[in-house]
mmCIF file of C-alpha atoms in Angstrom:
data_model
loop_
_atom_site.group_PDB
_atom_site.id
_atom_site.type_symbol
_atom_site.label_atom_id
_atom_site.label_comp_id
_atom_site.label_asym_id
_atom_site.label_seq_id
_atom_site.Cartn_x
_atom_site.Cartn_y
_atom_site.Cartn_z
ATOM 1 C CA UNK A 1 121.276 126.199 116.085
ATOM 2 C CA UNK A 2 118.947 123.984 114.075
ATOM 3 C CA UNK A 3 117.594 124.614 111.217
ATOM 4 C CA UNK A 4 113.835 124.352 110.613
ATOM 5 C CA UNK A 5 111.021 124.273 107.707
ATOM 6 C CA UNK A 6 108.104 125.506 109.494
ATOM 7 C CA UNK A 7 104.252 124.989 108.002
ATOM 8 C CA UNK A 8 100.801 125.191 109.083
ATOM 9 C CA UNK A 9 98.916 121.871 108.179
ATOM 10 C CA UNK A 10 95.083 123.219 107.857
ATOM 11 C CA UNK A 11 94.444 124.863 104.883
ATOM 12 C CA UNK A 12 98.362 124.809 103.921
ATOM 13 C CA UNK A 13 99.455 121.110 103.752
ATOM 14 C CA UNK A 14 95.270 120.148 103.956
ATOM 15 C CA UNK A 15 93.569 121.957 101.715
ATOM 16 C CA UNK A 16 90.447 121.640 104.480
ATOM 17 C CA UNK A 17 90.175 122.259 107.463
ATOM 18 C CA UNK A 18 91.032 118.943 109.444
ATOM 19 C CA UNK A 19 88.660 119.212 112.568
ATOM 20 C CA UNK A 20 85.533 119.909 110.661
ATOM 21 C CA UNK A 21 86.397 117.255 108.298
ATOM 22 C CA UNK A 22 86.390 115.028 110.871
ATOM 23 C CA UNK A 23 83.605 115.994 112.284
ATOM 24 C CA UNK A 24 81.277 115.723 109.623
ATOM 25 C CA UNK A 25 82.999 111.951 108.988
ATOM 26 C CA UNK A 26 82.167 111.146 112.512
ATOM 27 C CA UNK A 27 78.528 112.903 112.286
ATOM 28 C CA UNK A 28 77.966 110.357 108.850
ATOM 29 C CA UNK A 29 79.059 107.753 111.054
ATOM 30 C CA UNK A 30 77.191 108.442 113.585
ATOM 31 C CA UNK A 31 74.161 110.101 113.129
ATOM 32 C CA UNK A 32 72.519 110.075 117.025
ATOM 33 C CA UNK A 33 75.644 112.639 117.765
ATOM 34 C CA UNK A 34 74.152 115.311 115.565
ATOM 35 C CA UNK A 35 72.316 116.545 118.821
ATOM 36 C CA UNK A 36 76.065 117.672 120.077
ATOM 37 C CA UNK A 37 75.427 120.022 117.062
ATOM 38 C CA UNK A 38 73.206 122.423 119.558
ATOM 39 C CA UNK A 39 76.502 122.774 121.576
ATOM 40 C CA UNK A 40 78.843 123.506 119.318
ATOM 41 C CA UNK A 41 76.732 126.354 117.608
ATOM 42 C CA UNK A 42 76.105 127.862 121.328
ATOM 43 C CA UNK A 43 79.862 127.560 122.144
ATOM 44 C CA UNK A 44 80.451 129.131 118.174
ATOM 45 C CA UNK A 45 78.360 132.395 118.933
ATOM 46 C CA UNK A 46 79.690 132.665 122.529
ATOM 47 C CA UNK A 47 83.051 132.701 121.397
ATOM 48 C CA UNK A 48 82.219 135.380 118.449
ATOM 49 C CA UNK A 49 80.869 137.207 121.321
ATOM 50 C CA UNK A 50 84.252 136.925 123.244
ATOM 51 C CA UNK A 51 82.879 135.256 126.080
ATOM 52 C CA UNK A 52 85.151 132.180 126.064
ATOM 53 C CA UNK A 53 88.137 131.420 124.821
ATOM 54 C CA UNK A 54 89.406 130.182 121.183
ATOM 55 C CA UNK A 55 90.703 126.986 123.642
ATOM 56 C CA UNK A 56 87.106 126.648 125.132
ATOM 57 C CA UNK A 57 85.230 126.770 122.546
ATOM 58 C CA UNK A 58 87.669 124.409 120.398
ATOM 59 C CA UNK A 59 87.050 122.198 124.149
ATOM 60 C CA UNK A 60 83.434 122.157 123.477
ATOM 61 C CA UNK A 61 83.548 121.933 119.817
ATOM 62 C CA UNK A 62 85.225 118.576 120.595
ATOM 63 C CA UNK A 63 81.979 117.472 122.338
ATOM 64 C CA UNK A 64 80.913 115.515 119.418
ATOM 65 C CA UNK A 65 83.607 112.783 120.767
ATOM 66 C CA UNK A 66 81.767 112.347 123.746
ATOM 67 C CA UNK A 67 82.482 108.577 125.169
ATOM 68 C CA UNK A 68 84.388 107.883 122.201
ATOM 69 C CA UNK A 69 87.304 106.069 124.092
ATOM 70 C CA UNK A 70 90.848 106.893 122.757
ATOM 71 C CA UNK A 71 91.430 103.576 120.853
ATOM 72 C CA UNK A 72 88.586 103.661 119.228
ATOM 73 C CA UNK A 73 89.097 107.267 118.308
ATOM 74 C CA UNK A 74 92.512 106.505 116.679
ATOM 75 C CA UNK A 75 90.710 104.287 114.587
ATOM 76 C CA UNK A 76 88.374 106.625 113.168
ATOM 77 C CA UNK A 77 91.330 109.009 112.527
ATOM 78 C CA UNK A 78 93.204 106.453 110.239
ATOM 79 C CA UNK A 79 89.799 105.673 108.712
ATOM 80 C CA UNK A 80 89.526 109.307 107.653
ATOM 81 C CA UNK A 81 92.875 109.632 106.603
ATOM 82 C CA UNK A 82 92.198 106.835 103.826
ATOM 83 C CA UNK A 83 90.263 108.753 101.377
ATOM 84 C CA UNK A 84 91.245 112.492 102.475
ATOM 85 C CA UNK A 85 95.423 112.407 101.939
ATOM 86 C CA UNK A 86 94.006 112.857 98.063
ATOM 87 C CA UNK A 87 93.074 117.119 99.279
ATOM 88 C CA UNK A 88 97.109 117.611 99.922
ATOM 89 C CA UNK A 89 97.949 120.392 98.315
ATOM 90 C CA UNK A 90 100.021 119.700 95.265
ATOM 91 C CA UNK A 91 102.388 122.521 95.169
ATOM 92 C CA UNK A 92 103.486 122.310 99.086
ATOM 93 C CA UNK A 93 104.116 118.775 98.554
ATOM 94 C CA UNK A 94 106.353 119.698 95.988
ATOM 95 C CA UNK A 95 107.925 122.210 98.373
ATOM 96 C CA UNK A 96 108.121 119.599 101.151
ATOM 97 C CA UNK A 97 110.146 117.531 98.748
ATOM 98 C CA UNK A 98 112.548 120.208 97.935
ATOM 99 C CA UNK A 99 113.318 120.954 101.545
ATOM 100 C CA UNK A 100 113.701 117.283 102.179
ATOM 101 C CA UNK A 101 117.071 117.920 99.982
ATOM 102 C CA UNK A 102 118.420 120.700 102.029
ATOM 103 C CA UNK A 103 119.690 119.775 105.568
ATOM 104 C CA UNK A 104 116.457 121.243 107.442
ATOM 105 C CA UNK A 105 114.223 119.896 109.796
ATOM 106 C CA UNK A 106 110.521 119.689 108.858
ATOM 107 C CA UNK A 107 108.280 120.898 111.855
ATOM 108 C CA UNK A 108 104.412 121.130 111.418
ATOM 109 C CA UNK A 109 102.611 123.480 113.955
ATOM 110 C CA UNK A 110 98.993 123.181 113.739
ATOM 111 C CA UNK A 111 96.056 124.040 115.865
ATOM 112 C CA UNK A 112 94.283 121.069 114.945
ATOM 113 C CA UNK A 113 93.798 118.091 117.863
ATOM 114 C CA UNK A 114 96.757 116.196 118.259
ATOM 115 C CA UNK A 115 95.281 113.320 117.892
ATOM 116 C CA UNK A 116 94.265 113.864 114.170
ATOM 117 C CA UNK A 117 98.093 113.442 113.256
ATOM 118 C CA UNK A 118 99.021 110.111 115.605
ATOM 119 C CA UNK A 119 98.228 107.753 112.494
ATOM 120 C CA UNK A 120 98.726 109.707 109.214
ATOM 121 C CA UNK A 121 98.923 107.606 106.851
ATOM 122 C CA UNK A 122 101.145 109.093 104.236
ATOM 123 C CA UNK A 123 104.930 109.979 105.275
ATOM 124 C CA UNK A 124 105.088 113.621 104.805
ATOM 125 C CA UNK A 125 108.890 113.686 106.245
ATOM 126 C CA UNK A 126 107.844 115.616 109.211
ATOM 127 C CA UNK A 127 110.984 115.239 112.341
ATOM 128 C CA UNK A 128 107.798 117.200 115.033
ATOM 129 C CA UNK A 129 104.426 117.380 115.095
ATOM 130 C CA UNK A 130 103.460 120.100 117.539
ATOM 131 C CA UNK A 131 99.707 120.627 117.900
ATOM 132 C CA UNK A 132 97.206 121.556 120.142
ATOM 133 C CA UNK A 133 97.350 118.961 123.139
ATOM 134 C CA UNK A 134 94.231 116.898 124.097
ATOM 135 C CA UNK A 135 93.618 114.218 126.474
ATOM 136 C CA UNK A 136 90.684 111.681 127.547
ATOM 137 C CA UNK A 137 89.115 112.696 130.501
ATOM 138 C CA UNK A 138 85.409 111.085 131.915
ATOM 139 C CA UNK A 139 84.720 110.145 128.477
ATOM 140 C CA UNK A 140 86.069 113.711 127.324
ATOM 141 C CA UNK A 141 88.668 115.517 124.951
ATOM 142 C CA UNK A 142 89.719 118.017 126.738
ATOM 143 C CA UNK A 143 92.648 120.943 125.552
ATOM 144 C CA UNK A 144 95.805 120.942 127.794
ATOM 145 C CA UNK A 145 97.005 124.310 128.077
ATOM 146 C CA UNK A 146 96.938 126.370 125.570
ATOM 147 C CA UNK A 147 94.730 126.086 121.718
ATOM 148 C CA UNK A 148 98.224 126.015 119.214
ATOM 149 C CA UNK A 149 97.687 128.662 117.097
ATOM 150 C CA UNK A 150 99.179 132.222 116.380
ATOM 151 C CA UNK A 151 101.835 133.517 119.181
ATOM 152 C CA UNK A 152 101.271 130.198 120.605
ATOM 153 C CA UNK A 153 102.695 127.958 117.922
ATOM 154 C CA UNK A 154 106.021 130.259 118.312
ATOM 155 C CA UNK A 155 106.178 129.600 122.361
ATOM 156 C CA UNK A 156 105.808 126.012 121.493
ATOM 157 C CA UNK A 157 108.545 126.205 119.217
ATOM 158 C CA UNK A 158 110.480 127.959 121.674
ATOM 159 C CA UNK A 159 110.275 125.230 124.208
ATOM 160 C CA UNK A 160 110.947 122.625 121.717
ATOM 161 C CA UNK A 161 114.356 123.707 120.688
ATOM 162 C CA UNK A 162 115.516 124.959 123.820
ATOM 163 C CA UNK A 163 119.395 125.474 122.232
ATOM 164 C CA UNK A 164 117.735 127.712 119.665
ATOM 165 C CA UNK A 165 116.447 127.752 115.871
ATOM 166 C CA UNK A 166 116.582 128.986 112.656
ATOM 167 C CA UNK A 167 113.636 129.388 110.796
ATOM 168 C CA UNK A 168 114.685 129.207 107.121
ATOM 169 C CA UNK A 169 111.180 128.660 105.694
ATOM 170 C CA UNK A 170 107.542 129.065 106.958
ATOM 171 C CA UNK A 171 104.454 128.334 105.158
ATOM 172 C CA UNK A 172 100.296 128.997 105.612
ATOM 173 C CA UNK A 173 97.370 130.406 104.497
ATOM 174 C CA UNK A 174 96.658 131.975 107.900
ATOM 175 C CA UNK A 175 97.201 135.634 109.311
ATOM 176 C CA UNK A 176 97.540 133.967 112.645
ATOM 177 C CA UNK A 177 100.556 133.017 111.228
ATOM 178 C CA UNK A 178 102.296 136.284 110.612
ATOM 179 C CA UNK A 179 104.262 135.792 113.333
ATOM 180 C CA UNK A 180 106.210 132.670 112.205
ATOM 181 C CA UNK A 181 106.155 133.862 108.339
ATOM 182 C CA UNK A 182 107.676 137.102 109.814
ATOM 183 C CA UNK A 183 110.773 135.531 111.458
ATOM 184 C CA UNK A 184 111.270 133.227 108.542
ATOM 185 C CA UNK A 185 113.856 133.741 106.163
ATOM 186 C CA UNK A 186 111.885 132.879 103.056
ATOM 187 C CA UNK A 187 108.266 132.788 103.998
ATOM 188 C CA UNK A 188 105.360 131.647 101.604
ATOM 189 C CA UNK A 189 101.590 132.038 102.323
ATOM 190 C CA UNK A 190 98.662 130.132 100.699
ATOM 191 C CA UNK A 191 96.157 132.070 98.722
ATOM 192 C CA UNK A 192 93.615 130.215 96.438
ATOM 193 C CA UNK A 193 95.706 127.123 97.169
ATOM 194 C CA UNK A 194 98.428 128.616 95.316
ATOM 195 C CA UNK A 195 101.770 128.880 96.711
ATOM 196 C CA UNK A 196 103.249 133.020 96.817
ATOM 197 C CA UNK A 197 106.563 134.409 98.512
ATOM 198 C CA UNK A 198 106.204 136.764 100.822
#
């Protein structure tokens, strides 16, 4: 059995959310693509209304990338990552470091792109990244299979460590997380930025 450190990155590690971030950097970058902004509101409201999926709309969100080849897009990512490490949150960091000590793996689970984490620039000690899979399709980033987020990010555990895990710690700000701080044996959640055992 191996034993793991689990934690959300948006909102837990980032004190932002990643994807919008990024968005708005590309958007500043590139002004023109603000008309994509008419398709992302669209696929927003369809998806409060429950007409498509969390992993369509995130799909369509994604639109804003449009014909921005994969090289390229990389680029922009390590770009971004430049000024925004500085929005870490301190007292996770400090958590990360004291797990570091202990003889457990560090896993991040995120639903954020997984392209956003190729080319981070600070090493955060992380063995697995596991994060909503994308690829470049006719000038497209499109989701393969499913969005990573709540029961997901567990199933994607799950098929990672096919001989079985522990889950000593899990950590984020996110009720679609209860499942993971749930089967944790010490779980913490983020409120106000502030660390608190649960």
């Amino acid at each position: 059995m191996v034993k793991i450190a689990v934690f959300d990155f948006d909102g837990t590690i980032y004190t932002k959310d990643s994807l919008i971030e990024f968005c708005k950097f590309i958007y500043k970058k590139h002004p023109l693509r603000l008309r994509y902004l008419f398709i992302q509101f669209f696929a927003l409201v369809a998806h409060k209304l429950t007409i498509i999926s969390t992993t369509q709309f995130k799909e369509r969100f994604l639109i804003y990338l449009k014909g921005i080849p994969k090289e390229q897009l990389l680029e922009y990512v390590k770009d971004f990552w430049k000024t925004e490490t500085v929005n870490f949150n301190a007292e996770v960091m400090q958590l990360i470091a004291s797990i570091q000590k202990e003889n457990i793996a560090l896993i991040a689970v995120t639903a954020s792109p997984d392209f956003m984490f190729t080319l981070l620039p600070q090493d955060l000690g992380f063995s697995k990244w596991i994060s909503t899979k994308t690829s470049y399709q006719e000038g497209k980033y499109k989701i393969v299979g499913e969005n990573c987020r709540a029961g997901e990010k567990l199933t994607r555990l799950q098929q990672e460590f096919t001989g079985g895990f522990v889950m000593e710690y899990a950590v984020s700000d996110n009720h679609d997380d209860d499942i993971l701080l749930q089967n944790a044996r010490k779980s913490f959640k983020i409120t106000h930025r502030k660390l608190q055992c649960v």
